[in-house]
C-alpha cells in the first residue's frame, strides 16, 4: 500500500518540488495552498501525471480550524498520514527592524512559527503511538536565516526560523518514543517566488554567486533532501537539521 505525505504550501516552490518528487516515488499526496488555486492545480496535474493520488486543499496555516481540517481531509481520503512536510512560510519586504510595524511582524510569526507549531501539533496527535497512531516522520522547513540572522533584511523571518530549529530539537526528543522522527532542512538561497514576495525578485540571482558553490539552489535540490528525511532510508535520523545551502 502506498504511504501518504501531507505537505503544507505545496502549490509553489519547494513544496511543489517535494510533492512532485514524492509523486514520482509512489506516495499518495495531500498538499495545501492558501491563495493560489491555479498554482495548486498545476502541482496537482503534474503529480497526477506522475501516477500519484493527489488532493489539494485550501488551508491557511495560521488558522487552527484550517489545519485540523487539512489533516482530517488527508485521513478521510487515504486512511493514514505517514509523513508531514511542514513547509509553508513567508517573508515580508526587506526592512530594518526599526522600520517594521507590528502587523508585519505578527504576520511573519503567525505563519512561520504558530502555523508550523499547529501543523507539528496535529502531526503529534495523529501519529503518536500512545494515541493510537502508527508513528511517522515530520520534516520542518527552517532556513539558513536562523543561523545568519538576515540583518538589514528580515530579522523577523530569521527569528521565526530559529524557532523552527528549536522546535525540531525538542520534538525529536519528545516524539522519538512515539515512533515519530522529527528533522529539519535549512535551505540557503533557493530560486523560488519567495524572493519576489520580499520585494526582490532577482535576489536569488544576485546572491547565488556569493555562495561557496557559486549559485542559487533549486527547489528540486531541497526536495531531494526532504524525500530522504521522510523515507525509510533515514530510519535512524532524528533531531537533524540539514543545511542545503551551497555552503552559505
Ligand atoms: P514560495 O515559493 O513563496 O511558496 C510558498 C508556499 O507557501 C506556497 O505554496 C504558498 O501558498 C504557501 N503559503 C504561504 N502562506 C501560507 C499560509 N498562511 N498558509 C498556508 N500556506 C501558505 O516559497 P518557497 O521558497 O518554496 O519556501 C518554502 C519554505 O522554504 C518556506 O518555509 C521558506 O521560509 C523556506 N525557505 C525558502 C528559501 C528560499 O530561498 N526559497 C530559503 C530558506 C527557507 P500559495 O501558493 O497559495 O500562496
PDB file of N, CA, C and O in Angstrom, residues 10-73:
ATOM      1  N   UNK A  10       2.209  23.404  -0.863  1.00  0.00           N
ATOM      2  CA  UNK A  10       2.659  22.560  -1.982  1.00  0.00           C
ATOM      3  C   UNK A  10       2.357  23.161  -3.340  1.00  0.00           C
ATOM      4  O   UNK A  10       2.685  22.574  -4.365  1.00  0.00           O
ATOM      5  N   UNK A  11       1.731  24.325  -3.357  1.00  0.00           N
ATOM      6  CA  UNK A  11       1.327  24.895  -4.652  1.00  0.00           C
ATOM      7  C   UNK A  11       2.499  25.482  -5.428  1.00  0.00           C
ATOM      8  O   UNK A  11       2.444  25.567  -6.652  1.00  0.00           O
ATOM      9  N   UNK A  12       3.547  25.904  -4.704  1.00  0.00           N
ATOM     10  CA  UNK A  12       4.663  26.554  -5.402  1.00  0.00           C
ATOM     11  C   UNK A  12       6.000  26.171  -4.752  1.00  0.00           C
ATOM     12  O   UNK A  12       6.038  25.602  -3.657  1.00  0.00           O
ATOM     13  N   UNK A  13       7.080  26.513  -5.449  1.00  0.00           N
ATOM     14  CA  UNK A  13       8.420  26.461  -4.865  1.00  0.00           C
ATOM     15  C   UNK A  13       8.839  25.092  -4.337  1.00  0.00           C
ATOM     16  O   UNK A  13       8.656  24.061  -4.982  1.00  0.00           O
ATOM     17  N   UNK A  14       9.424  25.125  -3.144  1.00  0.00           N
ATOM     18  CA  UNK A  14       9.991  23.914  -2.540  1.00  0.00           C
ATOM     19  C   UNK A  14       8.898  22.883  -2.272  1.00  0.00           C
ATOM     20  O   UNK A  14       9.098  21.681  -2.472  1.00  0.00           O
ATOM     21  N   UNK A  15       7.734  23.346  -1.843  1.00  0.00           N
ATOM     22  CA  UNK A  15       6.629  22.417  -1.567  1.00  0.00           C
ATOM     23  C   UNK A  15       6.177  21.703  -2.820  1.00  0.00           C
ATOM     24  O   UNK A  15       5.920  20.500  -2.813  1.00  0.00           O
ATOM     25  N   UNK A  16       6.092  22.449  -3.927  1.00  0.00           N
ATOM     26  CA  UNK A  16       5.695  21.812  -5.192  1.00  0.00           C
ATOM     27  C   UNK A  16       6.747  20.787  -5.634  1.00  0.00           C
ATOM     28  O   UNK A  16       6.412  19.672  -6.045  1.00  0.00           O
ATOM     29  N   UNK A  17       8.009  21.165  -5.571  1.00  0.00           N
ATOM     30  CA  UNK A  17       9.075  20.236  -5.988  1.00  0.00           C
ATOM     31  C   UNK A  17       9.036  18.976  -5.127  1.00  0.00           C
ATOM     32  O   UNK A  17       9.269  17.862  -5.613  1.00  0.00           O
ATOM     33  N   UNK A  18       8.745  19.150  -3.839  1.00  0.00           N
ATOM     34  CA  UNK A  18       8.666  17.991  -2.941  1.00  0.00           C
ATOM     35  C   UNK A  18       7.474  17.117  -3.308  1.00  0.00           C
ATOM     36  O   UNK A  18       7.579  15.876  -3.349  1.00  0.00           O
ATOM     37  N   UNK A  19       6.334  17.749  -3.604  1.00  0.00           N
ATOM     38  CA  UNK A  19       5.149  16.973  -3.999  1.00  0.00           C
ATOM     39  C   UNK A  19       5.439  16.164  -5.259  1.00  0.00           C
ATOM     40  O   UNK A  19       5.110  14.972  -5.341  1.00  0.00           O
ATOM     41  N   UNK A  20       6.097  16.790  -6.221  1.00  0.00           N
ATOM     42  CA  UNK A  20       6.389  16.094  -7.478  1.00  0.00           C
ATOM     43  C   UNK A  20       7.308  14.902  -7.267  1.00  0.00           C
ATOM     44  O   UNK A  20       7.092  13.815  -7.813  1.00  0.00           O
ATOM     45  N   UNK A  21       8.330  15.109  -6.449  1.00  0.00           N
ATOM     46  CA  UNK A  21       9.277  14.017  -6.190  1.00  0.00           C
ATOM     47  C   UNK A  21       8.584  12.882  -5.429  1.00  0.00           C
ATOM     48  O   UNK A  21       8.798  11.696  -5.727  1.00  0.00           O
ATOM     49  N   UNK A  22       7.754  13.236  -4.468  1.00  0.00           N
ATOM     50  CA  UNK A  22       7.002  12.213  -3.737  1.00  0.00           C
ATOM     51  C   UNK A  22       6.082  11.457  -4.700  1.00  0.00           C
ATOM     52  O   UNK A  22       5.952  10.228  -4.616  1.00  0.00           O
ATOM     53  N   UNK A  23       5.459  12.191  -5.627  1.00  0.00           N
ATOM     54  CA  UNK A  23       4.572  11.544  -6.609  1.00  0.00           C
ATOM     55  C   UNK A  23       5.359  10.537  -7.442  1.00  0.00           C
ATOM     56  O   UNK A  23       4.924   9.402  -7.670  1.00  0.00           O
ATOM     57  N   UNK A  24       6.546  10.951  -7.872  1.00  0.00           N
ATOM     58  CA  UNK A  24       7.372  10.065  -8.707  1.00  0.00           C
ATOM     59  C   UNK A  24       7.821   8.828  -7.942  1.00  0.00           C
ATOM     60  O   UNK A  24       8.117   7.797  -8.526  1.00  0.00           O
ATOM     61  N   UNK A  25       7.865   8.948  -6.603  1.00  0.00           N
ATOM     62  CA  UNK A  25       8.337   7.814  -5.800  1.00  0.00           C
ATOM     63  C   UNK A  25       7.190   7.025  -5.180  1.00  0.00           C
ATOM     64  O   UNK A  25       7.396   6.217  -4.270  1.00  0.00           O
ATOM     65  N   UNK A  26       5.960   7.279  -5.652  1.00  0.00           N
ATOM     66  CA  UNK A  26       4.848   6.390  -5.302  1.00  0.00           C
ATOM     67  C   UNK A  26       4.049   6.771  -4.068  1.00  0.00           C
ATOM     68  O   UNK A  26       3.232   5.982  -3.592  1.00  0.00           O
ATOM     69  N   UNK A  27       4.264   7.971  -3.536  1.00  0.00           N
ATOM     70  CA  UNK A  27       3.485   8.393  -2.370  1.00  0.00           C
ATOM     71  C   UNK A  27       2.103   8.895  -2.796  1.00  0.00           C
ATOM     72  O   UNK A  27       1.953   9.473  -3.870  1.00  0.00           O
ATOM     73  N   UNK A  28       1.089   8.695  -1.935  1.00  0.00           N
ATOM     74  CA  UNK A  28      -0.145   9.478  -2.025  1.00  0.00           C
ATOM     75  C   UNK A  28       0.172  10.847  -1.447  1.00  0.00           C
ATOM     76  O   UNK A  28       0.953  10.951  -0.497  1.00  0.00           O
ATOM     77  N   UNK A  29      -0.506  11.871  -1.980  1.00  0.00           N
ATOM     78  CA  UNK A  29      -0.158  13.238  -1.551  1.00  0.00           C
ATOM     79  C   UNK A  29      -1.397  14.050  -1.201  1.00  0.00           C
ATOM     80  O   UNK A  29      -2.366  14.073  -1.963  1.00  0.00           O
ATOM     81  N   UNK A  30      -1.361  14.694  -0.048  1.00  0.00           N
ATOM     82  CA  UNK A  30      -2.285  15.802   0.208  1.00  0.00           C
ATOM     83  C   UNK A  30      -1.421  17.029   0.448  1.00  0.00           C
ATOM     84  O   UNK A  30      -0.512  16.996   1.275  1.00  0.00           O
ATOM     85  N   UNK A  31      -1.674  18.066  -0.338  1.00  0.00           N
ATOM     86  CA  UNK A  31      -0.896  19.291  -0.132  1.00  0.00           C
ATOM     87  C   UNK A  31      -1.845  20.471   0.013  1.00  0.00           C
ATOM     88  O   UNK A  31      -2.983  20.443  -0.452  1.00  0.00           O
ATOM     89  N   UNK A  32      -1.343  21.514   0.674  1.00  0.00           N
ATOM     90  CA  UNK A  32      -2.167  22.699   0.878  1.00  0.00           C
ATOM     91  C   UNK A  32      -1.651  23.875   0.069  1.00  0.00           C
ATOM     92  O   UNK A  32      -0.485  23.928  -0.323  1.00  0.00           O
ATOM     93  N   UNK A  33      -2.570  24.792  -0.168  1.00  0.00           N
ATOM     94  CA  UNK A  33      -2.238  26.108  -0.727  1.00  0.00           C
ATOM     95  C   UNK A  33      -3.080  27.098   0.056  1.00  0.00           C
ATOM     96  O   UNK A  33      -3.975  26.692   0.816  1.00  0.00           O
ATOM     97  N   UNK A  34      -2.814  28.403  -0.126  1.00  0.00           N
ATOM     98  CA  UNK A  34      -3.661  29.356   0.602  1.00  0.00           C
ATOM     99  C   UNK A  34      -4.330  30.366  -0.318  1.00  0.00           C
ATOM    100  O   UNK A  34      -5.514  30.642  -0.143  1.00  0.00           O
ATOM    101  N   UNK A  35      -3.609  30.874  -1.323  1.00  0.00           N
ATOM    102  CA  UNK A  35      -4.205  31.940  -2.135  1.00  0.00           C
ATOM    103  C   UNK A  35      -4.060  31.750  -3.619  1.00  0.00           C
ATOM    104  O   UNK A  35      -4.438  32.623  -4.402  1.00  0.00           O
ATOM    105  N   UNK A  36      -3.495  30.633  -4.038  1.00  0.00           N
ATOM    106  CA  UNK A  36      -3.186  30.422  -5.451  1.00  0.00           C
ATOM    107  C   UNK A  36      -3.780  29.113  -5.975  1.00  0.00           C
ATOM    108  O   UNK A  36      -3.049  28.148  -6.222  1.00  0.00           O
ATOM    109  N   UNK A  37      -5.104  29.092  -6.199  1.00  0.00           N
ATOM    110  CA  UNK A  37      -5.705  27.841  -6.683  1.00  0.00           C
ATOM    111  C   UNK A  37      -5.144  27.394  -8.029  1.00  0.00           C
ATOM    112  O   UNK A  37      -5.035  26.186  -8.283  1.00  0.00           O
ATOM    113  N   UNK A  38      -4.755  28.350  -8.887  1.00  0.00           N
ATOM    114  CA  UNK A  38      -4.229  27.954 -10.206  1.00  0.00           C
ATOM    115  C   UNK A  38      -2.886  27.240 -10.060  1.00  0.00           C
ATOM    116  O   UNK A  38      -2.631  26.217 -10.708  1.00  0.00           O
ATOM    117  N   UNK A  39      -2.036  27.774  -9.177  1.00  0.00           N
ATOM    118  CA  UNK A  39      -0.742  27.113  -8.940  1.00  0.00           C
ATOM    119  C   UNK A  39      -0.971  25.739  -8.310  1.00  0.00           C
ATOM    120  O   UNK A  39      -0.286  24.767  -8.647  1.00  0.00           O
ATOM    121  N   UNK A  40      -1.948  25.653  -7.419  1.00  0.00           N
ATOM    122  CA  UNK A  40      -2.254  24.359  -6.789  1.00  0.00           C
ATOM    123  C   UNK A  40      -2.699  23.354  -7.850  1.00  0.00           C
ATOM    124  O   UNK A  40      -2.293  22.188  -7.833  1.00  0.00           O
ATOM    125  N   UNK A  41      -3.501  23.830  -8.794  1.00  0.00           N
ATOM    126  CA  UNK A  41      -3.975  22.927  -9.858  1.00  0.00           C
ATOM    127  C   UNK A  41      -2.801  22.435 -10.704  1.00  0.00           C
ATOM    128  O   UNK A  41      -2.750  21.263 -11.094  1.00  0.00           O
ATOM    129  N   UNK A  42      -1.836  23.320 -10.954  1.00  0.00           N
ATOM    130  CA  UNK A  42      -0.649  22.913 -11.737  1.00  0.00           C
ATOM    131  C   UNK A  42       0.125  21.816 -11.004  1.00  0.00           C
ATOM    132  O   UNK A  42       0.568  20.834 -11.601  1.00  0.00           O
ATOM    133  N   UNK A  43       0.306  21.986  -9.692  1.00  0.00           N
ATOM    134  CA  UNK A  43       1.008  20.959  -8.916  1.00  0.00           C
ATOM    135  C   UNK A  43       0.234  19.652  -8.975  1.00  0.00           C
ATOM    136  O   UNK A  43       0.801  18.573  -9.179  1.00  0.00           O
ATOM    137  N   UNK A  44      -1.075  19.775  -8.804  1.00  0.00           N
ATOM    138  CA  UNK A  44      -1.918  18.577  -8.767  1.00  0.00           C
ATOM    139  C   UNK A  44      -1.828  17.815 -10.098  1.00  0.00           C
ATOM    140  O   UNK A  44      -1.644  16.591 -10.122  1.00  0.00           O
ATOM    141  N   UNK A  45      -1.934  18.552 -11.199  1.00  0.00           N
ATOM    142  CA  UNK A  45      -1.881  17.915 -12.518  1.00  0.00           C
ATOM    143  C   UNK A  45      -0.531  17.215 -12.717  1.00  0.00           C
ATOM    144  O   UNK A  45      -0.467  16.070 -13.170  1.00  0.00           O
ATOM    145  N   UNK A  46       0.547  17.903 -12.345  1.00  0.00           N
ATOM    146  CA  UNK A  46       1.882  17.308 -12.531  1.00  0.00           C
ATOM    147  C   UNK A  46       2.031  16.040 -11.688  1.00  0.00           C
ATOM    148  O   UNK A  46       2.602  15.040 -12.153  1.00  0.00           O
ATOM    149  N   UNK A  47       1.515  16.053 -10.466  1.00  0.00           N
ATOM    150  CA  UNK A  47       1.615  14.864  -9.603  1.00  0.00           C
ATOM    151  C   UNK A  47       0.765  13.720 -10.152  1.00  0.00           C
ATOM    152  O   UNK A  47       1.183  12.560 -10.135  1.00  0.00           O
ATOM    153  N   UNK A  48      -0.415  14.073 -10.664  1.00  0.00           N
ATOM    154  CA  UNK A  48      -1.277  13.026 -11.233  1.00  0.00           C
ATOM    155  C   UNK A  48      -0.632  12.422 -12.473  1.00  0.00           C
ATOM    156  O   UNK A  48      -0.704  11.206 -12.699  1.00  0.00           O
ATOM    157  N   UNK A  49       0.032  13.265 -13.261  1.00  0.00           N
ATOM    158  CA  UNK A  49       0.702  12.753 -14.461  1.00  0.00           C
ATOM    159  C   UNK A  49       1.831  11.795 -14.090  1.00  0.00           C
ATOM    160  O   UNK A  49       2.195  10.922 -14.854  1.00  0.00           O
ATOM    161  N   UNK A  50       2.364  11.978 -12.867  1.00  0.00           N
ATOM    162  CA  UNK A  50       3.415  11.054 -12.393  1.00  0.00           C
ATOM    163  C   UNK A  50       2.798   9.797 -11.783  1.00  0.00           C
ATOM    164  O   UNK A  50       3.521   8.927 -11.290  1.00  0.00           O
ATOM    165  N   UNK A  51       1.466   9.716 -11.787  1.00  0.00           N
ATOM    166  CA  UNK A  51       0.798   8.484 -11.346  1.00  0.00           C
ATOM    167  C   UNK A  51       0.318   8.494  -9.909  1.00  0.00           C
ATOM    168  O   UNK A  51      -0.138   7.474  -9.395  1.00  0.00           O
ATOM    169  N   UNK A  52       0.401   9.660  -9.226  1.00  0.00           N
ATOM    170  CA  UNK A  52       0.040   9.691  -7.800  1.00  0.00           C
ATOM    171  C   UNK A  52      -1.441  10.000  -7.603  1.00  0.00           C
ATOM    172  O   UNK A  52      -2.085  10.615  -8.447  1.00  0.00           O
ATOM    173  N   UNK A  53      -1.955   9.553  -6.458  1.00  0.00           N
ATOM    174  CA  UNK A  53      -3.256  10.024  -5.988  1.00  0.00           C
ATOM    175  C   UNK A  53      -2.996  11.316  -5.219  1.00  0.00           C
ATOM    176  O   UNK A  53      -2.172  11.314  -4.291  1.00  0.00           O
ATOM    177  N   UNK A  54      -3.686  12.383  -5.578  1.00  0.00           N
ATOM    178  CA  UNK A  54      -3.364  13.709  -5.026  1.00  0.00           C
ATOM    179  C   UNK A  54      -4.619  14.451  -4.606  1.00  0.00           C
ATOM    180  O   UNK A  54      -5.608  14.464  -5.330  1.00  0.00           O
ATOM    181  N   UNK A  55      -4.537  15.087  -3.455  1.00  0.00           N
ATOM    182  CA  UNK A  55      -5.584  16.024  -3.031  1.00  0.00           C
ATOM    183  C   UNK A  55      -4.919  17.368  -2.795  1.00  0.00           C
ATOM    184  O   UNK A  55      -3.886  17.438  -2.121  1.00  0.00           O
ATOM    185  N   UNK A  56      -5.520  18.436  -3.336  1.00  0.00           N
ATOM    186  CA  UNK A  56      -5.082  19.782  -2.952  1.00  0.00           C
ATOM    187  C   UNK A  56      -6.181  20.377  -2.084  1.00  0.00           C
ATOM    188  O   UNK A  56      -7.367  20.173  -2.343  1.00  0.00           O
ATOM    189  N   UNK A  57      -5.762  21.065  -1.041  1.00  0.00           N
ATOM    190  CA  UNK A  57      -6.726  21.504  -0.027  1.00  0.00           C
ATOM    191  C   UNK A  57      -6.355  22.918   0.391  1.00  0.00           C
ATOM    192  O   UNK A  57      -5.215  23.169   0.772  1.00  0.00           O
ATOM    193  N   UNK A  58      -7.316  23.838   0.346  1.00  0.00           N
ATOM    194  CA  UNK A  58      -7.011  25.193   0.817  1.00  0.00           C
ATOM    195  C   UNK A  58      -6.891  25.199   2.334  1.00  0.00           C
ATOM    196  O   UNK A  58      -7.762  24.682   3.039  1.00  0.00           O
ATOM    197  N   UNK A  59      -5.795  25.747   2.831  1.00  0.00           N
ATOM    198  CA  UNK A  59      -5.577  25.778   4.284  1.00  0.00           C
ATOM    199  C   UNK A  59      -4.640  26.927   4.606  1.00  0.00           C
ATOM    200  O   UNK A  59      -3.518  26.972   4.112  1.00  0.00           O
ATOM    201  N   UNK A  60      -5.119  27.848   5.415  1.00  0.00           N
ATOM    202  CA  UNK A  60      -4.237  28.896   5.947  1.00  0.00           C
ATOM    203  C   UNK A  60      -3.639  28.337   7.233  1.00  0.00           C
ATOM    204  O   UNK A  60      -4.376  28.069   8.194  1.00  0.00           O
ATOM    205  N   UNK A  61      -2.333  28.160   7.262  1.00  0.00           N
ATOM    206  CA  UNK A  61      -1.734  27.507   8.442  1.00  0.00           C
ATOM    207  C   UNK A  61      -1.859  28.343   9.713  1.00  0.00           C
ATOM    208  O   UNK A  61      -1.625  27.837  10.806  1.00  0.00           O
ATOM    209  N   UNK A  62      -2.232  29.614   9.567  1.00  0.00           N
ATOM    210  CA  UNK A  62      -2.438  30.419  10.783  1.00  0.00           C
ATOM    211  C   UNK A  62      -3.805  30.141  11.416  1.00  0.00           C
ATOM    212  O   UNK A  62      -4.090  30.646  12.500  1.00  0.00           O
ATOM    213  N   UNK A  63      -4.640  29.366  10.741  1.00  0.00           N
ATOM    214  CA  UNK A  63      -5.976  29.045  11.264  1.00  0.00           C
ATOM    215  C   UNK A  63      -5.984  27.636  11.843  1.00  0.00           C
ATOM    216  O   UNK A  63      -5.778  26.653  11.116  1.00  0.00           O
ATOM    217  N   UNK A  64      -6.236  27.541  13.130  1.00  0.00           N
ATOM    218  CA  UNK A  64      -6.300  26.216  13.772  1.00  0.00           C
ATOM    219  C   UNK A  64      -7.362  25.345  13.095  1.00  0.00           C
ATOM    220  O   UNK A  64      -7.140  24.159  12.838  1.00  0.00           O
ATOM    221  N   UNK A  65      -8.518  25.942  12.808  1.00  0.00           N
ATOM    222  CA  UNK A  65      -9.612  25.189  12.163  1.00  0.00           C
ATOM    223  C   UNK A  65      -9.152  24.634  10.821  1.00  0.00           C
ATOM    224  O   UNK A  65      -9.412  23.475  10.491  1.00  0.00           O
ATOM    225  N   UNK A  66      -8.458  25.468  10.030  1.00  0.00           N
ATOM    226  CA  UNK A  66      -7.993  25.015   8.715  1.00  0.00           C
ATOM    227  C   UNK A  66      -6.985  23.874   8.843  1.00  0.00           C
ATOM    228  O   UNK A  66      -7.014  22.909   8.070  1.00  0.00           O
ATOM    229  N   UNK A  67      -6.073  23.980   9.797  1.00  0.00           N
ATOM    230  CA  UNK A  67      -5.030  22.944   9.925  1.00  0.00           C
ATOM    231  C   UNK A  67      -5.663  21.615  10.362  1.00  0.00           C
ATOM    232  O   UNK A  67      -5.328  20.554   9.820  1.00  0.00           O
ATOM    233  N   UNK A  68      -6.591  21.694  11.304  1.00  0.00           N
ATOM    234  CA  UNK A  68      -7.281  20.464  11.733  1.00  0.00           C
ATOM    235  C   UNK A  68      -8.029  19.848  10.551  1.00  0.00           C
ATOM    236  O   UNK A  68      -7.979  18.632  10.323  1.00  0.00           O
ATOM    237  N   UNK A  69      -8.670  20.703   9.749  1.00  0.00           N
ATOM    238  CA  UNK A  69      -9.429  20.199   8.591  1.00  0.00           C
ATOM    239  C   UNK A  69      -8.498  19.597   7.530  1.00  0.00           C
ATOM    240  O   UNK A  69      -8.865  18.622   6.861  1.00  0.00           O
ATOM    241  N   UNK A  70      -7.309  20.150   7.382  1.00  0.00           N
ATOM    242  CA  UNK A  70      -6.341  19.611   6.405  1.00  0.00           C
ATOM    243  C   UNK A  70      -5.967  18.167   6.763  1.00  0.00           C
ATOM    244  O   UNK A  70      -5.976  17.274   5.913  1.00  0.00           O
ATOM    245  N   UNK A  71      -5.655  17.937   8.029  1.00  0.00           N
ATOM    246  CA  UNK A  71      -5.303  16.581   8.454  1.00  0.00           C
ATOM    247  C   UNK A  71      -6.516  15.642   8.307  1.00  0.00           C
ATOM    248  O   UNK A  71      -6.381  14.497   7.863  1.00  0.00           O
ATOM    249  N   UNK A  72      -7.703  16.147   8.661  1.00  0.00           N
ATOM    250  CA  UNK A  72      -8.913  15.315   8.559  1.00  0.00           C
ATOM    251  C   UNK A  72      -9.153  14.919   7.103  1.00  0.00           C
ATOM    252  O   UNK A  72      -9.524  13.771   6.811  1.00  0.00           O
ATOM    253  N   UNK A  73      -8.906  15.856   6.166  1.00  0.00           N
ATOM    254  CA  UNK A  73      -9.119  15.548   4.746  1.00  0.00           C
ATOM    255  C   UNK A  73      -8.146  14.466   4.279  1.00  0.00           C
ATOM    256  O   UNK A  73      -8.509  13.564   3.515  1.00  0.00           O
TER     257      UNK A  73
END
